[in-house]
Amino acid sequence: MSGKAKLHYFNGRGRMETIRWLLAAAGVEFEECFLETKDDLKKLRKEGSLLFQQLPMVEIDGMKMVQTRAILNYIAMKYNLYGKDLKERALIDMYVEGIIDLNELLMVYVFQPADKKEQHFANMVDKATNRYFPVYEKVLKDHGQDFLVGNQFSRADVQLLETLLMAEECKPDILAKFPLLQSFKARISNIPTIKKFLQPGSQRKPPTDEKDVPKVMNIFY
Amino acid sequence: MAGKPKLHYTKGRGRMESIRWLLAAAGVEFEEEFIEKKEDLEKLWSDGSLLFQQVPMVEIDGMKMVQTRAILSYIAGKYNLYGKDLKERAWIDMYVEGTTDLMGMIMHLALHSGDTKEKHLALIIERATNRYFPVYEKALKDHGHDYLVGNKLSWADIHLLEAILMAEECKPGILSAFPLLQAFKGRISNVPTIKKFLQPGSQRKPPPDDKYIANVRKIFNF
């Protein structure tokens, strides 16, 4: 038995990607078990491995953890990526929840029906550039530090980087008006564990392609 | 200045209700400022009080906190309702995320009408009975304790009670197959701070009615 964390999901980003990012940023090696068919999901459910019959599921420290936020909270705490006290945690949580909301919009784009795609895209870009990015740009501007919270690397930085990159995949110049986010992006990308994760051959997953959508839908629905 | 937390939201349950429950259960007095019309929301926007232009917002300990989960985690952490260590927190988080999903479904029910409402209600009942309640019933059965995690009252218990009562509003008797949850409900409802919150005249809000929903749609433009 390897003792490494083991991730159960389909071979794509979805709700597991942020977990991969956080583990990788923390320098934690992990294994992955990919679901390919609905039967794979049925098997996990039948085994009683999924508390609420859902994925993601991560085997870690003797637990079969489910619920994305629960898993992220655990990893962040365990590897000291969650601030030094209750107040820093509060800030990190607020920032992270905003990032998760934006990330969700970006994530579900590829699954939208054709007639809804254009509107969804416009909404995504509007929210990114008018609601979310200005907040993080201002945070960095106000304290002038390298990291979002407490002058120390935290999950907020990891999750923001992940989302900035996803947003750029949707619209390459989306950071045009945010110089501090641009330098943040470069700076955090250069952290050794993250730099490694960003290189080809890592466990980072590519964006879900339109042609993969039916396969994913079939596993889960 | 009162020093009490101050809640900014509409005068109804929505996403603020779980926060009211947790503060009440922790015995923390709080004030409320209700958004009754669009101008109230616009004022919060122009004041720069809402980090992501959204409510709930809770003024607490010098912060203007937003994002429901961030607020709940802070309150739970501050008032010792978040377990004693990392592993207990993990279980509390897992359980709370489950009840959040269930209550989220019930919250959205009010936005549906006609056929889709019926279908959605059927889905809620199915999920409550087959996916969520069995988990909590089993948790209580396996350890035989009064509380879900660590033999001590936590956020998970308060959140589950809230979810149970909301589910019963959807379908009285929804707990019929879950004897331990019925006992749990009786027990947690009797915790003095919670008992007080469940009495008429408390800051607990009633289920949404059509008038409330219409006003919410107007204020938030959806």
CSV table of C-alpha atoms in Angstrom, one decimal:
chain,number,residue,atom,x,y,z
A,1,MET,CA,0.0,0.0,0.0
A,2,SER,CA,1.5,3.3,-1.1
A,3,GLY,CA,-0.1,5.6,1.6
A,4,LYS,CA,-0.6,8.2,-1.1
A,5,ALA,CA,-3.8,10.1,-1.5
A,6,LYS,CA,-6.0,8.4,-4.1
A,7,LEU,CA,-8.4,10.4,-6.2
A,8,HIS,CA,-11.5,8.8,-7.8
A,9,TYR,CA,-13.0,10.8,-10.7
A,10,PHE,CA,-13.3,10.7,-14.4
A,11,ASN,CA,-10.2,11.6,-16.5
A,12,GLY,CA,-10.9,15.3,-16.7
A,13,ARG,CA,-11.1,18.5,-14.7
A,14,GLY,CA,-14.6,18.9,-13.3
A,15,ARG,CA,-14.8,19.3,-9.6
A,16,MET,CA,-11.6,17.3,-8.9
A,17,GLU,CA,-9.2,19.7,-10.7
A,18,THR,CA,-9.0,22.2,-7.8
A,19,ILE,CA,-8.1,19.3,-5.5
A,20,ARG,CA,-5.3,18.2,-7.9
A,21,TRP,CA,-4.0,21.8,-7.9
A,22,LEU,CA,-4.0,22.0,-4.1
A,23,LEU,CA,-2.3,18.7,-3.6
A,24,ALA,CA,0.3,19.5,-6.2
A,25,ALA,CA,0.9,23.0,-4.8
A,26,ALA,CA,1.5,21.4,-1.4
A,27,GLY,CA,4.0,19.0,-2.9
A,28,VAL,CA,1.8,16.0,-2.1
A,29,GLU,CA,2.0,13.0,-4.5
A,30,PHE,CA,-1.3,11.4,-5.3
A,31,GLU,CA,-2.7,8.5,-7.4
A,32,GLU,CA,-5.7,8.6,-9.6
A,33,CYS,CA,-8.4,6.0,-10.3
A,34,PHE,CA,-10.4,7.1,-13.4
A,35,LEU,CA,-14.0,6.2,-14.0
A,36,GLU,CA,-14.7,5.4,-17.6
A,37,THR,CA,-18.3,4.1,-17.6
A,38,LYS,CA,-21.5,4.3,-15.6
A,39,ASP,CA,-20.7,0.8,-14.3
A,40,ASP,CA,-17.6,2.2,-12.6
A,41,LEU,CA,-19.7,4.7,-10.7
A,42,LYS,CA,-22.3,2.0,-9.8
A,43,LYS,CA,-19.5,-0.2,-8.5
A,44,LEU,CA,-18.2,2.6,-6.2
A,45,ARG,CA,-21.7,3.3,-5.0
A,46,LYS,CA,-22.4,-0.4,-4.4
A,47,GLU,CA,-19.2,-0.8,-2.4
A,48,GLY,CA,-20.4,2.0,-0.1
A,49,SER,CA,-17.4,4.1,-0.9
A,50,LEU,CA,-19.3,7.3,-1.7
A,51,LEU,CA,-21.0,8.9,1.3
A,52,PHE,CA,-23.6,10.7,-0.7
A,53,GLN,CA,-23.3,8.5,-3.9
A,54,GLN,CA,-21.3,11.3,-5.5
A,55,LEU,CA,-17.8,12.2,-6.7
A,56,PRO,CA,-15.2,13.6,-6.1
A,57,MET,CA,-14.0,11.0,-3.6
A,58,VAL,CA,-10.5,11.1,-2.2
A,59,GLU,CA,-9.0,8.4,-0.1
A,60,ILE,CA,-6.7,10.2,2.3
A,61,ASP,CA,-5.4,9.4,5.8
A,62,GLY,CA,-7.7,6.4,6.3
A,63,MET,CA,-10.9,8.4,5.2
A,64,LYS,CA,-12.9,8.2,2.0
A,65,MET,CA,-13.6,11.9,1.8
A,66,VAL,CA,-16.3,13.3,-0.4
A,67,GLN,CA,-17.6,16.8,-1.0
A,68,THR,CA,-15.2,19.1,-2.8
A,69,ARG,CA,-15.0,21.8,-0.2
A,70,ALA,CA,-14.6,19.3,2.7
A,71,ILE,CA,-11.6,17.8,0.8
A,72,LEU,CA,-10.1,21.1,0.0
A,73,ASN,CA,-10.5,22.4,3.6
A,74,TYR,CA,-8.8,19.2,4.9
A,75,ILE,CA,-5.8,19.5,2.5
A,76,ALA,CA,-5.4,23.2,3.1
A,77,MET,CA,-5.4,22.8,6.9
A,78,LYS,CA,-3.1,19.8,6.9
A,79,TYR,CA,-0.5,21.4,4.7
A,80,ASN,CA,-0.6,24.9,6.3
A,81,LEU,CA,-2.3,26.6,3.3
A,82,TYR,CA,-5.1,28.0,5.4
A,83,GLY,CA,-3.7,31.1,7.1
A,84,LYS,CA,-2.4,31.4,10.7
A,85,ASP,CA,-5.6,32.2,12.6
A,86,LEU,CA,-9.4,32.5,12.4
A,87,LYS,CA,-9.4,36.0,10.8
A,88,GLU,CA,-7.0,35.0,8.1
A,89,ARG,CA,-9.1,31.9,7.5
A,90,ALA,CA,-12.1,34.1,7.2
A,91,LEU,CA,-10.5,36.2,4.5
A,92,ILE,CA,-9.2,33.1,2.7
A,93,ASP,CA,-12.7,31.6,2.8
A,94,MET,CA,-14.3,34.7,1.4
A,95,TYR,CA,-11.8,34.9,-1.5
A,96,VAL,CA,-11.9,31.2,-2.2
A,97,GLU,CA,-15.7,31.2,-2.3
A,98,GLY,CA,-15.7,34.0,-4.9
A,99,ILE,CA,-13.1,32.1,-6.9
A,100,ILE,CA,-15.2,28.9,-6.7
A,101,ASP,CA,-18.3,30.7,-7.9
A,102,LEU,CA,-16.4,32.0,-10.9
A,103,ASN,CA,-14.7,28.7,-11.5
A,104,GLU,CA,-18.2,27.0,-11.5
A,105,LEU,CA,-19.3,29.4,-14.3
A,106,LEU,CA,-16.2,28.5,-16.3
A,107,MET,CA,-16.5,24.8,-15.6
A,108,VAL,CA,-20.1,24.4,-16.8
A,109,TYR,CA,-19.7,26.4,-20.0
A,110,VAL,CA,-18.8,23.4,-22.1
A,111,PHE,CA,-21.9,21.6,-20.9
A,112,GLN,CA,-24.3,24.3,-22.0
A,113,PRO,CA,-26.7,23.5,-24.8
A,114,ALA,CA,-25.8,25.2,-28.1
A,115,ASP,CA,-28.6,27.8,-27.8
A,116,LYS,CA,-27.4,28.9,-24.4
A,117,LYS,CA,-23.7,29.0,-25.0
A,118,GLU,CA,-23.3,32.6,-26.2
A,119,GLN,CA,-25.3,34.1,-23.4
A,120,HIS,CA,-23.4,31.9,-20.8
A,121,PHE,CA,-20.1,33.1,-22.3
A,122,ALA,CA,-21.0,36.7,-22.1
A,123,ASN,CA,-22.1,36.2,-18.5
A,124,MET,CA,-18.9,34.5,-17.6
A,125,VAL,CA,-16.7,37.2,-19.1
A,126,ASP,CA,-18.9,39.9,-17.5
A,127,LYS,CA,-18.7,38.4,-14.0
A,128,ALA,CA,-14.9,37.7,-14.3
A,129,THR,CA,-14.0,41.2,-15.4
A,130,ASN,CA,-16.6,43.2,-13.4
A,131,ARG,CA,-17.3,41.2,-10.3
A,132,TYR,CA,-14.4,39.0,-9.4
A,133,PHE,CA,-11.1,40.1,-10.9
A,134,PRO,CA,-11.4,43.7,-9.6
A,135,VAL,CA,-11.7,42.3,-6.1
A,136,TYR,CA,-8.4,40.4,-6.3
A,137,GLU,CA,-6.7,43.2,-8.2
A,138,LYS,CA,-7.7,45.6,-5.4
A,139,VAL,CA,-6.6,43.2,-2.6
A,140,LEU,CA,-3.1,43.0,-4.2
A,141,LYS,CA,-3.0,46.7,-4.8
A,142,ASP,CA,-4.1,47.6,-1.2
A,143,HIS,CA,-1.4,45.6,0.6
A,144,GLY,CA,1.2,45.4,-2.1
A,145,GLN,CA,2.2,41.9,-1.0
A,146,ASP,CA,3.0,38.9,-3.1
A,147,PHE,CA,0.2,36.7,-1.8
A,148,LEU,CA,-3.5,37.4,-1.2
A,149,VAL,CA,-3.6,36.8,2.6
A,150,GLY,CA,-1.2,37.3,5.5
A,151,ASN,CA,1.8,37.8,3.3
A,152,GLN,CA,2.1,34.0,3.0
A,153,PHE,CA,1.3,31.5,0.3
A,154,SER,CA,-2.2,29.9,0.9
A,155,ARG,CA,-4.9,28.0,-0.9
A,156,ALA,CA,-6.4,31.3,-2.0
A,157,ASP,CA,-3.4,32.0,-4.2
A,158,VAL,CA,-3.5,28.5,-5.7
A,159,GLN,CA,-7.2,28.6,-6.4
A,160,LEU,CA,-7.0,32.1,-7.9
A,161,LEU,CA,-4.2,31.0,-10.2
A,162,GLU,CA,-6.1,28.0,-11.3
A,163,THR,CA,-9.1,30.2,-12.2
A,164,LEU,CA,-7.1,32.9,-13.9
A,165,LEU,CA,-5.7,30.3,-16.2
A,166,MET,CA,-9.1,28.8,-16.9
A,167,ALA,CA,-10.5,32.2,-17.7
A,168,GLU,CA,-7.6,32.9,-20.1
A,169,GLU,CA,-8.4,29.6,-21.8
A,170,CYS,CA,-11.9,31.0,-22.5
A,171,LYS,CA,-10.7,34.5,-23.5
A,172,PRO,CA,-6.9,34.9,-23.9
A,173,ASP,CA,-6.9,38.7,-23.1
A,174,ILE,CA,-9.2,38.5,-20.2
A,175,LEU,CA,-6.5,39.9,-17.8
A,176,ALA,CA,-5.8,42.9,-20.0
A,177,LYS,CA,-7.1,45.4,-17.5
A,178,PHE,CA,-5.5,43.7,-14.5
A,179,PRO,CA,-1.8,44.3,-14.3
A,180,LEU,CA,-1.4,43.1,-10.7
A,181,LEU,CA,-3.2,39.8,-11.5
A,182,GLN,CA,-0.9,39.4,-14.5
A,183,SER,CA,2.2,39.7,-12.3
A,184,PHE,CA,0.5,37.5,-9.7
A,185,LYS,CA,-0.1,34.9,-12.3
A,186,ALA,CA,3.5,34.8,-13.3
A,187,ARG,CA,4.8,34.9,-9.7
A,188,ILE,CA,2.6,32.1,-8.4
A,189,SER,CA,3.2,30.0,-11.6
A,190,ASN,CA,6.9,30.1,-10.7
A,191,ILE,CA,6.5,28.5,-7.3
A,192,PRO,CA,8.5,25.2,-7.8
A,193,THR,CA,5.6,22.8,-7.0
A,194,ILE,CA,3.2,24.8,-9.2
A,195,LYS,CA,5.7,25.2,-12.0
A,196,LYS,CA,6.1,21.5,-12.0
A,197,PHE,CA,2.3,21.0,-12.1
A,198,LEU,CA,2.1,23.3,-15.0
A,199,GLN,CA,4.5,21.4,-17.1
A,200,PRO,CA,3.4,18.7,-19.7
A,201,GLY,CA,3.3,15.2,-18.2
A,202,SER,CA,1.9,16.4,-14.8
A,203,GLN,CA,-1.5,15.2,-13.5
A,204,ARG,CA,-3.1,18.5,-14.5
A,205,LYS,CA,-6.0,17.8,-16.9
A,206,PRO,CA,-6.8,19.6,-20.1
A,207,PRO,CA,-10.0,21.5,-20.6
A,208,THR,CA,-13.0,19.2,-21.3
A,209,ASP,CA,-13.5,19.1,-25.0
A,210,GLU,CA,-17.0,19.3,-26.5
A,211,LYS,CA,-16.6,15.8,-27.8
A,212,ASP,CA,-16.0,14.4,-24.3
A,213,VAL,CA,-19.2,15.9,-23.0
A,214,PRO,CA,-21.5,13.0,-23.9
A,215,LYS,CA,-19.2,10.5,-22.3
A,216,VAL,CA,-19.1,12.5,-19.0
A,217,MET,CA,-22.8,13.0,-19.0
A,218,ASN,CA,-23.3,9.3,-19.5
A,219,ILE,CA,-21.2,8.4,-16.5
A,220,PHE,CA,-23.0,10.8,-14.2
A,221,TYR,CA,-26.6,11.0,-15.5
B,1,MET,CA,-22.2,50.8,18.8
B,2,ALA,CA,-23.8,47.5,19.7
B,3,GLY,CA,-20.9,45.2,18.9
B,4,LYS,CA,-23.4,42.5,18.0
B,5,PRO,CA,-23.2,40.9,14.6
B,6,LYS,CA,-25.4,42.6,12.0
B,7,LEU,CA,-27.0,40.6,9.3
B,8,HIS,CA,-27.9,42.2,5.9
B,9,TYR,CA,-30.5,40.3,3.9
B,10,THR,CA,-34.1,40.2,2.8
B,11,LYS,CA,-36.7,39.4,5.5
B,12,GLY,CA,-36.8,35.7,4.7
B,13,ARG,CA,-34.8,32.5,4.9
B,14,GLY,CA,-32.8,32.2,1.8
B,15,ARG,CA,-29.1,31.8,2.3
B,16,MET,CA,-29.1,33.7,5.5
B,17,GLU,CA,-31.2,31.3,7.5
B,18,SER,CA,-28.4,28.8,8.3
B,19,ILE,CA,-26.4,31.7,9.6
B,20,ARG,CA,-29.3,32.8,11.9
B,21,TRP,CA,-29.5,29.2,13.1
B,22,LEU,CA,-25.8,28.9,13.9
B,23,LEU,CA,-25.6,32.3,15.7
B,24,ALA,CA,-28.8,31.5,17.7
B,25,ALA,CA,-27.5,28.0,18.6
B,26,ALA,CA,-24.2,29.5,19.8
B,27,GLY,CA,-26.2,31.9,22.0
B,28,VAL,CA,-25.0,34.9,20.1
B,29,GLU,CA,-27.4,37.9,19.9
B,30,PHE,CA,-27.5,39.5,16.5
B,31,GLU,CA,-29.2,42.4,14.7
B,32,GLU,CA,-30.8,42.4,11.3
B,33,GLU,CA,-31.1,45.1,8.6
B,34,PHE,CA,-33.6,44.0,6.0
B,35,ILE,CA,-33.3,44.7,2.3
B,36,GLU,CA,-36.9,45.5,1.4
B,37,LYS,CA,-36.5,47.2,-2.0
B,38,LYS,CA,-34.0,47.5,-4.7
B,39,GLU,CA,-32.7,50.8,-3.4
B,40,ASP,CA,-31.6,49.1,-0.2
B,41,LEU,CA,-29.4,46.7,-2.2
B,42,GLU,CA,-28.1,49.6,-4.4
B,43,LYS,CA,-27.1,51.5,-1.3
B,44,LEU,CA,-25.1,48.5,-0.1
B,45,TRP,CA,-23.4,48.3,-3.5
B,46,SER,CA,-22.5,52.0,-3.6
B,47,ASP,CA,-21.2,51.9,0.0
B,48,GLY,CA,-18.8,49.2,-1.1
B,49,SER,CA,-20.1,47.0,1.6
B,50,LEU,CA,-20.5,43.8,-0.5
B,51,LEU,CA,-17.2,42.3,-1.7
B,52,PHE,CA,-18.8,40.5,-4.6
B,53,GLN,CA,-21.9,42.7,-4.8
B,54,GLN,CA,-23.9,39.9,-3.1
B,55,VAL,CA,-25.7,39.1,0.1
B,56,PRO,CA,-25.7,37.5,2.7
B,57,MET,CA,-23.4,40.0,4.3
B,58,VAL,CA,-22.7,39.9,8.1
B,59,GLU,CA,-20.9,42.6,10.0
B,60,ILE,CA,-18.9,40.8,12.6
B,61,ASP,CA,-15.7,41.5,14.6
B,62,GLY,CA,-14.8,44.5,12.4
B,63,MET,CA,-15.3,42.6,9.1
B,64,LYS,CA,-18.0,42.8,6.5
B,65,MET,CA,-18.1,39.1,5.8
B,66,VAL,CA,-19.8,37.7,2.7
B,67,GLN,CA,-20.2,34.2,1.2
B,68,THR,CA,-22.4,32.0,3.3
B,69,ARG,CA,-19.9,29.2,3.9
B,70,ALA,CA,-17.1,31.7,4.9
B,71,ILE,CA,-19.5,33.2,7.4
B,72,LEU,CA,-20.7,29.9,8.8
B,73,SER,CA,-17.1,28.6,9.1
B,74,TYR,CA,-16.1,31.7,11.0
B,75,ILE,CA,-18.9,31.5,13.4
B,76,ALA,CA,-18.4,27.7,13.9
B,77,GLY,CA,-14.7,28.2,14.5
B,78,LYS,CA,-15.2,31.1,16.9
B,79,TYR,CA,-17.9,29.5,19.0
B,80,ASN,CA,-16.3,26.0,19.2
B,81,LEU,CA,-18.8,24.3,17.0
B,82,TYR,CA,-16.2,23.0,14.6
B,83,GLY,CA,-14.8,19.9,16.3
B,84,LYS,CA,-11.6,19.5,18.3
B,85,ASP,CA,-9.2,18.6,15.5
B,86,LEU,CA,-8.6,18.3,11.8
B,87,LYS,CA,-10.3,14.9,11.4
B,88,GLU,CA,-13.5,16.0,13.3
B,89,ARG,CA,-13.5,19.1,11.1
B,90,ALA,CA,-13.3,16.9,8.0
B,91,TRP,CA,-16.4,14.9,9.1
B,92,ILE,CA,-18.3,18.1,10.1
B,93,ASP,CA,-17.5,19.6,6.7
B,94,MET,CA,-18.6,16.4,4.8
B,95,TYR,CA,-21.9,16.3,6.8
B,96,VAL,CA,-22.6,20.0,6.4
B,97,GLU,CA,-21.9,19.9,2.7
B,98,GLY,CA,-24.5,17.2,2.4
B,99,THR,CA,-27.2,19.1,4.3
B,100,THR,CA,-26.2,22.2,2.3
B,101,ASP,CA,-27.0,20.4,-0.9
B,102,LEU,CA,-30.3,19.1,0.4
B,103,MET,CA,-31.3,22.5,1.8
B,104,GLY,CA,-30.2,24.1,-1.5
B,105,MET,CA,-32.7,22.0,-3.4
B,106,ILE,CA,-35.5,22.9,-1.0
B,107,MET,CA,-34.6,26.6,-1.2
B,108,HIS,CA,-34.9,26.5,-5.0
B,109,LEU,CA,-38.3,24.8,-4.8
B,110,ALA,CA,-39.9,28.2,-4.1
B,111,LEU,CA,-38.7,29.5,-7.4
B,112,HIS,CA,-40.5,26.8,-9.4
B,113,SER,CA,-44.2,26.6,-10.2
B,114,GLY,CA,-46.7,24.1,-11.7
B,115,ASP,CA,-45.3,20.9,-13.2
B,116,THR,CA,-41.6,21.6,-12.6
B,117,LYS,CA,-42.4,22.4,-9.0
B,118,GLU,CA,-44.0,19.0,-8.5
B,119,LYS,CA,-41.1,17.2,-10.2
B,120,HIS,CA,-38.6,19.1,-8.1
B,121,LEU,CA,-40.5,18.3,-4.9
B,122,ALA,CA,-40.5,14.7,-5.8
B,123,LEU,CA,-36.7,14.8,-6.4
B,124,ILE,CA,-36.2,16.5,-3.0
B,125,ILE,CA,-38.2,13.8,-1.2
B,126,GLU,CA,-36.3,11.1,-3.1
B,127,ARG,CA,-32.9,12.5,-2.3
B,128,ALA,CA,-33.8,13.2,1.3
B,129,THR,CA,-35.1,9.7,1.8
B,130,ASN,CA,-32.6,7.8,-0.2
B,131,ARG,CA,-29.4,9.8,-0.3
B,132,TYR,CA,-29.1,12.1,2.7
B,133,PHE,CA,-31.1,10.9,5.7
B,134,PRO,CA,-29.8,7.4,5.5
B,135,VAL,CA,-26.2,8.8,5.9
B,136,TYR,CA,-27.1,10.7,9.1
B,137,GLU,CA,-29.2,7.8,10.5
B,138,LYS,CA,-26.3,5.4,10.0
B,139,ALA,CA,-23.8,7.9,11.6
B,140,LEU,CA,-26.0,8.0,14.7
B,141,LYS,CA,-26.5,4.3,14.7
B,142,ASP,CA,-22.9,3.4,14.3
B,143,HIS,CA,-21.5,5.4,17.2
B,144,GLY,CA,-24.7,5.6,19.3
B,145,HIS,CA,-23.9,9.1,20.5
B,146,ASP,CA,-26.2,12.0,20.9
B,147,TYR,CA,-24.3,14.2,18.3
B,148,LEU,CA,-23.0,13.6,14.9
B,149,VAL,CA,-19.3,14.2,15.5
B,150,GLY,CA,-17.0,13.8,18.4
B,151,ASN,CA,-19.8,13.2,21.0
B,152,LYS,CA,-20.3,17.0,21.2
B,153,LEU,CA,-22.7,19.5,19.7
B,154,SER,CA,-21.3,20.9,16.5
B,155,TRP,CA,-22.3,22.9,13.4
B,156,ALA,CA,-23.2,19.6,11.8
B,157,ASP,CA,-26.0,18.9,14.3
B,158,ILE,CA,-27.5,22.4,14.0
B,159,HIS,CA,-27.4,22.2,10.2
B,160,LEU,CA,-29.0,18.8,10.2
B,161,LEU,CA,-31.8,19.9,12.4
B,162,GLU,CA,-32.5,22.8,10.2
B,163,ALA,CA,-32.5,20.5,7.2
B,164,ILE,CA,-34.8,18.0,8.9
B,165,LEU,CA,-37.3,20.7,9.8
B,166,MET,CA,-37.2,22.1,6.2
B,167,ALA,CA,-37.7,18.7,4.8
B,168,GLU,CA,-40.7,18.1,7.1
B,169,GLU,CA,-42.3,21.2,5.8
B,170,CYS,CA,-42.0,19.7,2.3
B,171,LYS,CA,-43.5,16.4,3.5
B,172,PRO,CA,-44.6,15.8,7.0
B,173,GLY,CA,-43.7,12.3,8.0
B,174,ILE,CA,-40.6,12.3,5.8
B,175,LEU,CA,-38.7,11.0,8.8
B,176,SER,CA,-40.9,8.0,9.2
B,177,ALA,CA,-38.2,5.5,8.2
B,178,PHE,CA,-35.6,7.2,10.4
B,179,PRO,CA,-36.1,6.5,14.1
B,180,LEU,CA,-32.7,7.8,15.2
B,181,LEU,CA,-33.2,11.1,13.3
B,182,GLN,CA,-36.6,11.5,15.0
B,183,ALA,CA,-34.9,11.1,18.3
B,184,PHE,CA,-32.1,13.4,17.2
B,185,LYS,CA,-34.6,16.0,16.2
B,186,GLY,CA,-36.3,15.9,19.6
B,187,ARG,CA,-33.0,16.0,21.4
B,188,ILE,CA,-31.4,18.9,19.5
B,189,SER,CA,-34.6,20.9,19.4
B,190,ASN,CA,-34.3,20.8,23.2
B,191,VAL,CA,-30.9,22.3,23.4
B,192,PRO,CA,-31.8,25.6,25.3
B,193,THR,CA,-30.5,28.1,22.7
B,194,ILE,CA,-32.1,26.1,19.9
B,195,LYS,CA,-35.4,25.7,21.8
B,196,LYS,CA,-35.5,29.4,22.2
B,197,PHE,CA,-34.9,30.0,18.5
B,198,LEU,CA,-37.7,27.6,17.7
B,199,GLN,CA,-40.2,29.6,19.7
B,200,PRO,CA,-42.5,32.2,18.1
B,201,GLY,CA,-41.0,35.7,18.3
B,202,SER,CA,-37.5,34.6,17.6
B,203,GLN,CA,-35.5,35.7,14.6
B,204,ARG,CA,-36.2,32.5,12.7
B,205,LYS,CA,-37.9,33.3,9.4
B,206,PRO,CA,-41.0,31.5,8.0
B,207,PRO,CA,-41.0,29.6,4.7
B,208,PRO,CA,-41.2,31.9,1.7
B,209,ASP,CA,-44.6,32.8,0.3
B,210,ASP,CA,-45.4,34.0,-3.2
B,211,LYS,CA,-45.4,37.6,-2.2
B,212,TYR,CA,-41.9,37.3,-0.7
B,213,ILE,CA,-40.6,35.5,-3.8
B,214,ALA,CA,-42.0,38.2,-6.1
B,215,ASN,CA,-40.3,40.9,-4.1
B,216,VAL,CA,-37.0,39.0,-4.0
B,217,ARG,CA,-37.1,38.6,-7.8
B,218,LYS,CA,-37.7,42.3,-8.1
B,219,ILE,CA,-34.9,43.3,-5.9
B,220,PHE,CA,-32.3,40.9,-7.3
B,221,ASN,CA,-33.5,41.0,-10.9
B,222,PHE,CA,-34.2,37.4,-11.8
